[in-house]
Backbone as a ProteinNet text record, in pm:
[ID]
protein_1_A
[PRIMARY]
MNRWLKKTSDGAAVAVGCIIVLMMLHVTAEVLLRVLFELHIPGTMEVVTYYYMVTAVFIGIFSCTVEDCHVRVDVFAQFLRGGVRRLVDWVGAIAVAAYFGIFAYGLYLKAVGSWKRQETVDAIAFQLTTWPSRWLALAGIFLAFLASLYGVYRLLVSKDVQQEDKP
[TERTIARY]
7691	7854.1	7879.3	7801.4	7902.7	7921	7850.9	7865.2	8010.1	8008.5	8141.8	8241.1	8222	8384.6	8468.4	8280.1	8288.3	8381.2	8334.5	8417.8	8503.1	8543.4	8683.3	8756.6	8715.1	8793.6	8848	8760.4	8792.6	8861.9	8842.1	8993.1	9066.5	9094.8	9195.7	9287.6	9274.2	9247.7	9295.1	9292.2	9286.5	9408.9	9445.9	9556.3	9636	9639.2	9728.7	9776.7	9699.6	9777.5	9845.3	9834.2	9936.2	10001.2	10047.1	10170	10228.5	10192	10276.4	10306.1	10236	10301.3	10386.2	10407	10534.4	10610.3	10593.7	10715.2	10777.4	10694.9	10774.7	10826.9	10776.1	10864.2	11036.7	10922.2	11083.3	11247	11189.4	11261.7	11327.3	11213.1	11280.2	11375.2	11310.7	11424.7	11567	11601.2	11712.5	11767.1	11703.5	11786.9	11827.2	11815.7	11768.6	11961.4	11898.5	12034.6	12163.1	12163.6	12252.7	12364.8	12194.9	12272.5	12356.2	12248	12305.6	12412.4	12403.4	12509.5	12579.1	12540.2	12619.1	12647	12490.1	12454.3	12386.7	12307.7	12223.7	12110.4	11994.3	11881.8	11902.2	11969.5	12024.6	11851.1	11831.7	11719.1	11652.7	11622.5	11507.8	11519.6	11633.5	11551.4	11475.7	11483.2	11454.2	11336.5	11263.5	11211	11077	11094.2	11075.6	11036.8	11104.9	11024.9	11005.7	10993	10965.2	10777.3	10828.3	10693.8	10556.5	10676.2	10612.5	10487.8	10582.8	10559.9	10406.6	10503.7	10467.2	10231.1	10264.4	10154.5	10083.3	10111.9	10033.1	9972.7	10099.1	10091.3	9913.4	10017.9	9872.4	9726.8	9745	9626.6	9544.9	9577.9	9580	9494.2	9488.9	9491.1	9302.8	9350	9202.9	9098.3	9183	9050.6	9031.9	9113.2	9075.9	8981.7	8980	8909.1	8732.8	8730.4	8619.6	8525.2	8651.9	8605.3	8588.2	8592.6	8581.6	8659.4	8840	8878.4	9005.6	9050.8	9062.9	9166.9	9257.4	9294.8	9200	9055	9005.5	9007.7	9018.1	9038.6	8950.8	8752.9	8664.2	8703.5	8811.5	8795.5	8659.2	8702.3	8523.1	8418.2	8420.8	8316	8210.1	8272.7	8241.4	8098.8	8069.8	7976	7886.9	7935.5	7825.8	7700.9	7610.9	7498	7347.8	7367.2	7239.2	7329.9	7245.1	7348.5	7504.1	7527.3	7643.8	7754.4	7647.9	7770.3	7788.8	7600	7728.2	7746.8	7781.5	7855.3	7969.5	8064.9	8145.1	8237	8095.5	8137	8148.5	8052.5	8062	8247.1	8221.2	8394.9	8537.1	8494.8	8578.9	8605.4	8463.7	8488.8	8498.4	8463.7	8520.7	8659.3	8748.1	8897.7	8937.1	8894.3	8955.7	8958.5	8849.2	8795	8994.2	8997.2	8998	9221.5	9178.5	9322	9399.3	9281.1	9336.4	9302	9193	9242.4	9353.2	9389	9578.5	9665.3	9644.1	9707.2	9753	9585.2	9603.9	9685.3	9651.6	9685.2	9852.1	9880.9	10082.2	10111.8	10018	10115.1	10130.5	9991.4	9989.1	10032.8	10127.6	10217.6	10379.3	10404.5	10495.7	10514.1	10400.1	10397.3	10439	10387.3	10374.5	10522	10556.1	10705.9	10830.5	10781	10861.7	10839.9	10732.5	10698.4	10778.9	10729.5	10879.5	11009.3	11038.5	11193.8	11224	11155.1	11155.4	11276.2	11195.7	11290.7	11335.2	11446.6	11564.5	11577.6	11610.5	11739	11791.4	11916.1	12058.8	12071.2	11996.8	11932.9	12110.3	12188.9	12327.6	12345.7	12300.1	12327.1	12181	12096.6	12037.6	11963.3	11925.6	11838.8	11679.3	11607.8	11534	11430.1	11317.5	11219.6	11111.7	11105.8	10983.3	10954.7	10928.9	10757.4	10654.2	10574.8	10521	10444.1	10502.8	10489.6	10435.4	10476	10390.5	10318.5	10212	10123.1	10025.1	10094.6	10029	10014.1	10132.9	10029.3	9932.5	9946.1	9847	9714.4	9711.5	9596.4	9507.6	9612.9	9539	9551.4	9575.3	9501.2	9369.4	9365.7	9313.6	9144.6	9110.5	9045.7	8987	9100.1	9096.5	9020	9020.6	8942.6	8919.8	8773.1	8651.9	8530.6	8628.8	8581.9	8591.5	8637.5	8642.5	8481.2	8508.6	8428	8239.4	8252.2	8112.1	8057.1	8176.3	8173.6	8107	8184.7	8094.2	7936.7	7900.9	7749.2	7690.8	7737.1	7672.4	7591.2	7723.8	7646.7	7562.2	7606.7	7495.8	7332.9	7326.7	7167.1	7131.4	7190	7131.8	7074.3	6962.4	6906.1	6959.4	7041.4	7062.2	7218.5	7272	7449.8	7478.9	7431	7465.5	7422.1	7305.9	7308.6	7406.3	7362.4	7467.6	7465.9	7458	7440.2	7446.8	7362.9	7313.8	7340.6	7432	7466.2	7321.6
10098.7	10088.7	10131.3	10195	10250.2	10176.1	10032.9	9914.1	9823.9	9868.6	9781.3	9925.6	9986.3	10012.5	10040.4	10076.2	10097.3	9937.6	9818.6	9684.8	9678.6	9733.6	9720.1	9826	9918.5	10034.7	9918.1	9848.3	9857.4	9753.9	9660.4	9545.6	9602	9705.3	9770.8	9856.8	9915.8	9932.9	9800.1	9762.2	9637.3	9547.2	9586.6	9515.6	9621.9	9762.2	9813.2	9779.1	9803	9777.4	9652	9556.3	9450	9482.2	9499.1	9621	9668	9762.7	9857.8	9769.6	9688.6	9603	9495.4	9457.6	9374.5	9506.6	9621.8	9689.2	9697.5	9716.7	9733.4	9620.1	9525.9	9363.2	9341.9	9340.8	9393.5	9494	9644.8	9742.4	9721.3	9604.2	9596.1	9489.3	9379.1	9283.3	9292.6	9429.1	9421.9	9530.2	9611.2	9736.1	9611.6	9537.9	9482.2	9357.5	9283.3	9234.6	9364.2	9478.6	9517	9546.3	9568.6	9620.9	9520.6	9402.9	9298.8	9181.2	9212.4	9087	9124	9298.6	9333.7	9267.8	9242.1	9131.1	9206	9198.2	9307	9264.3	9240.9	9183.2	9243.2	9183.1	9248.9	9340.1	9455.9	9450.5	9587.8	9562.1	9600.8	9733.8	9866.6	9976.5	10006.3	9884.3	9901.7	9765.6	9728.1	9660.8	9764.4	9801.6	9901.1	10063	10100.8	10160.4	10171.3	9990.6	10007.8	9931.9	9877.9	9765	9877	9849	9887.5	9968.5	10067.5	10236.8	10228.5	10207.7	10266	10176.8	10100	10011.1	10117	10118.4	10155	10349.3	10351.3	10566.8	10513.6	10444.2	10477.3	10383	10266.4	10198.9	10291.5	10357.1	10471.5	10555.5	10623.3	10741.2	10670.2	10612.7	10538.7	10461.6	10446.2	10427.3	10594.7	10681.1	10788.9	10886.1	10832.4	10934.3	10830.8	10742.6	10635.2	10728.5	10704.9	10780.6	10907.9	11015	11156.7	11205.4	11133.2	11205.6	11251.4	11352.8	11439	11535.5	11605.7	11740.4	11849.9	11906.5	12001	12219.4	12246.4	12395.2	12428.1	12536.4	12578.3	12678.3	12786.9	12876	12976.1	12939.8	13029.2	13011.8	12862.6	12789.2	12711.2	12765.1	12646	12795.5	12934.6	13014.6	13025.6	12968.5	12955.8	12831.2	12866.1	12776.9	12753.4	12664.6	12593.8	12599.9	12705.6	12620.4	12675.6	12778.4	12811.4	12744.8	12688	12581.1	12432.3	12427.2	12309.6	12328.8	12466.4	12436.6	12459	12529.9	12549	12347.2	12245.5	12168.8	12015.2	12073.4	11964.3	12064	12194.5	12181.2	12130.9	12151.4	12084	11913.9	11857.8	11738.1	11673.8	11769.9	11754.7	11740.5	11845.5	11866.9	11778.1	11698.7	11601.7	11490.8	11473.7	11299.3	11404.2	11489.4	11552.6	11477.7	11538.6	11491.2	11354.4	11322.8	11146.7	11069.6	11147.3	11058.5	11137.8	11214.9	11245.7	11148.8	11130.2	11128.5	10937.1	10862.5	10734.3	10738.4	10844.7	10758.6	10788.3	10873.6	10910.9	10799.3	10749.1	10583.3	10482.5	10507.6	10417.1	10401.5	10509.3	10515.1	10447.3	10575.8	10442.7	10342.7	10275.1	10120.9	10087.2	10084.8	9984.3	10018.7	10095.2	10170.3	10023.1	10048.2	9965.5	9856	9801.4	9621.4	9626.6	9697.1	9635.7	9663	9708.5	9763.1	9637.9	9569.1	9443.5	9529.5	9665	9731.4	9633.6	9680.4	9622.9	9707.8	9716.8	9790.3	9726.5	9764	9699.3	9694.7	9550.3	9532.4	9495.4	9526.2	9483.8	9346.4	9240.1	9104.6	9026.6	9113.8	9079.6	9226.6	9194.5	9226.7	9207.1	9315.6	9339.1	9363.1	9299.8	9359.5	9457.8	9553.5	9689.5	9722	9700.5	9683.1	9685.3	9588.4	9544.6	9632.5	9697.1	9829.4	9968.2	9993.4	10055.4	10040.4	9884.4	9859.4	9842.5	9811.4	9908.4	10021.8	10087.1	10289.1	10300.1	10219.2	10266.6	10179.4	10108.2	10007.9	10155.7	10204.9	10267.3	10363	10488.6	10538.4	10563.4	10469.4	10441.2	10374.6	10376.1	10276	10436	10534.8	10652.7	10754.3	10758.9	10781.4	10715.1	10667.8	10566.3	10649.9	10564.8	10658.4	10794.2	10877.4	11024.2	11060.4	10957.1	10947.9	10922.6	10846.8	10813.3	10894.4	10976.4	11146.3	11225.6	11256.8	11363.3	11302.6	11165.2	11146.6	11192.4	11172.1	11134.4	11316.2	11353	11526.1	11608.8	11516.2	11548.6	11517.3	11372	11369.1	11421.5	11439.5	11495.7	11599.5	11561.1	11758.7	11858.2	11730.3	11841.6	11786.2	11926.9	11896.3	11827.6	11795.1	11760.6	11620.7	11535.1	11433.2	11343.7	11236.3	11153.4	11088.2	10915.8	10818.5	10709.8	10654.9	10511.6	10392	10371.6	10172.5	10122
9905.6	9946.3	10081.9	10168.1	10314.2	10396.7	10370.1	10492.6	10392.8	10266.9	10247.9	10293.8	10277.4	10248	10417.3	10531.5	10667	10699.7	10619.9	10729.4	10550.5	10535.8	10421.3	10552.8	10562.4	10601	10785.3	10807.9	10957.8	10952.7	10867.9	10811	10806.4	10733.1	10692.8	10853	10939.2	11043.7	11119.1	11130.2	11230.2	11088	11003	10958.7	10983.4	10986.7	10990	11173.9	11197.2	11367.4	11412.9	11359.3	11328.5	11231.3	11206.3	11112.4	11129.7	11215.5	11297	11433.2	11556.3	11585.8	11602.4	11466.1	11377.8	11363	11317.9	11313.2	11443.4	11546.6	11714.1	11707.6	11710.9	11694	11663.9	11524.8	11440	11488.8	11470.8	11588	11731.5	11746.2	11922.4	11914.7	11806.2	11834.2	11794.6	11664.4	11599.1	11706	11780.9	11873.7	12030.8	12031.9	12123.1	12078.1	12018.9	11955.6	11941.1	11874.4	11816.6	11959.4	12066.5	12191.3	12309.2	12284	12413.8	12343.5	12155.5	12153.5	12004.6	11985.2	11886.5	11746.7	11688.6	11557.3	11533.7	11467.5	11327.4	11256.4	11214	11166.7	10994.4	10924.9	10757.9	10726.4	10687.3	10639.9	10627.7	10811.4	10883.4	10848.6	10818.8	10784.9	10673.6	10528.7	10494.9	10422.5	10550.5	10485.7	10630.3	10707.5	10807.7	10706.1	10597.7	10475.4	10377.8	10356.2	10172.3	10246.9	10395.1	10350.5	10468.9	10577.7	10736.3	10683.7	10693	10668.7	10528.8	10431.2	10360.9	10431.4	10443.1	10447.1	10550.3	10743.2	10732.6	10731.6	10681.9	10640.2	10510.4	10368.8	10262	10272.4	10389.1	10403.5	10553.7	10617.4	10750.3	10636.5	10553.8	10497.5	10445.6	10398.7	10310.6	10496.2	10541.3	10698.1	10747.5	10735.4	10773.6	10717	10572	10458.8	10519.4	10506.1	10547.6	10653.8	10750.6	10904.9	10908.9	10807.7	10806.9	10903.3	10870	10993.8	11032.2	10867.9	10840.4	10938.8	10912.9	10943.9	10896.2	10894.4	10902.5	10937.6	10879	10931.4	10857.9	10904.9	10937.8	10935.1	10979.9	11011	10999.4	10894.8	10797.7	10758.1	10735	10692.9	10861.1	10936.7	11082.3	11108.8	11041.5	11070.3	10935.1	10852.2	10723.3	10770.2	10723.1	10743	10573.4	10588.4	10473.4	10334.9	10190.4	10126.9	10074.2	10131	10150	10179	10343.2	10361.2	10293.2	10198.9	10151.6	10076.9	9972.3	9845.4	9949.6	10036	10065	10094.4	10157.2	10192.7	10068.6	9972.1	9770.2	9729.1	9775.6	9671.6	9721.1	9911.6	9968.3	9941.3	9940.5	9880.7	9765.7	9665.9	9495.2	9539.4	9592.9	9555.8	9643.5	9781.3	9838.2	9743.5	9630.3	9532.6	9439.7	9430.3	9278.7	9283.5	9474.1	9479.9	9473.4	9554.1	9504.3	9416.9	9338.1	9187.4	9141.4	9121.4	9119.4	9116.7	9273.6	9377.6	9323.3	9317.7	9219.2	9157.3	9029	8860.6	8913.2	9004.4	8995.9	9066.7	9139.2	9230.7	9106.7	8981.6	8938.3	8842.2	8773.9	8723.6	8817.9	8917.5	8989.9	8958.6	8977.9	9039.4	8930.3	8848.8	8670.7	8647	8623	8594.8	8746.7	8865.9	8985.4	8915.8	8877.4	8860.8	8793.3	8631.3	8524.8	8504.7	8589.6	8608.4	8761.4	8846.5	8872.2	9038.3	9071.1	9144.8	9282	9305.6	9425.4	9501	9604	9706.6	9851.8	9806.7	9878.6	10007.9	10071.2	10211.6	10258.9	10272.4	10280.8	10275.6	10337.5	10267.2	10143.4	10133.5	10012.8	9907.8	9823.2	9757.2	9765.7	9903.8	9878.8	9756.8	9682.7	9651.8	9671.9	9614.3	9663.4	9562	9455.9	9355.5	9437	9518.1	9588.4	9644.6	9760.4	9844.5	9735.5	9637	9557.7	9514.5	9495.8	9475.3	9628.9	9709.8	9844.3	9915.6	9830.3	9808.5	9728	9662.4	9545	9596.6	9571.6	9677.3	9764.1	9887.9	9986.9	9931.6	9823.5	9771.5	9772.6	9600.5	9526.8	9637.1	9726.8	9782.7	9892.2	9851.1	9990.1	9882.5	9723.5	9632.9	9619.7	9589.2	9623	9750	9861.8	9983.6	9962.2	9925.1	9902.6	9744.8	9669.7	9617	9631.4	9711.5	9813.4	9915.5	9972	10022	9978.9	9820.5	9737	9757.3	9704.1	9648.4	9754.8	9876.8	9985.7	10059.8	10067.9	10021.1	9877.1	9816.5	9709.9	9721.8	9789.5	9807.2	9920.7	9955.5	10174.4	10112.4	10249	10219.5	10352.8	10475.9	10639	10612.8	10633.2	10585.2	10731.2	10804.6	10938.8	10984.4	10808.9	10828.4	10793.4	10835.3	10906.7	10759.3	10755.7	10619.9	10780.3	10797.3	10880.9	10793.3	10884.9	10841	10778.8
[MASK]
+++++++++++++++++++++++++++++++++++++++++++++++++++++++++++++++++++++++++++++++++++++++++++++++++++++++++++++++++++++++++++++++++++++++++++++++++++++++++++++++++++++++

């Protein structure tokens, strides 16, 4: 499972990097066309908002979860040792997994509703279909949920608090 999560996370990180570069090029083209030629690329704000940013944030959350690089405030936990530290880490990991599970369920409900309504947004010159971006968000958070469950499993089976799972 660790190898699969790591490879999927690495692929997701590359995809997010490509999306960010694409977003940068899109926005730069919009600005240059507007400043130099007083032209406008229709739907730029909507595409950035509903696709580029959603993909970067929610798929990025998955990669961050696999790499265990979320912000952590362990003012007191850093001084704990042994079983107490393991218990605190375990409770924290369970809380994160529960959060991602609830978040994924909420996103699932939102995605289904959006898909049933064939949700769109007015992009001035056309209607931009937005329901697929709801499924992108769900994919990222569901994968983060799986990664956090694997983190809970690793804590349960490890003997040493600092032990890392080797690929």
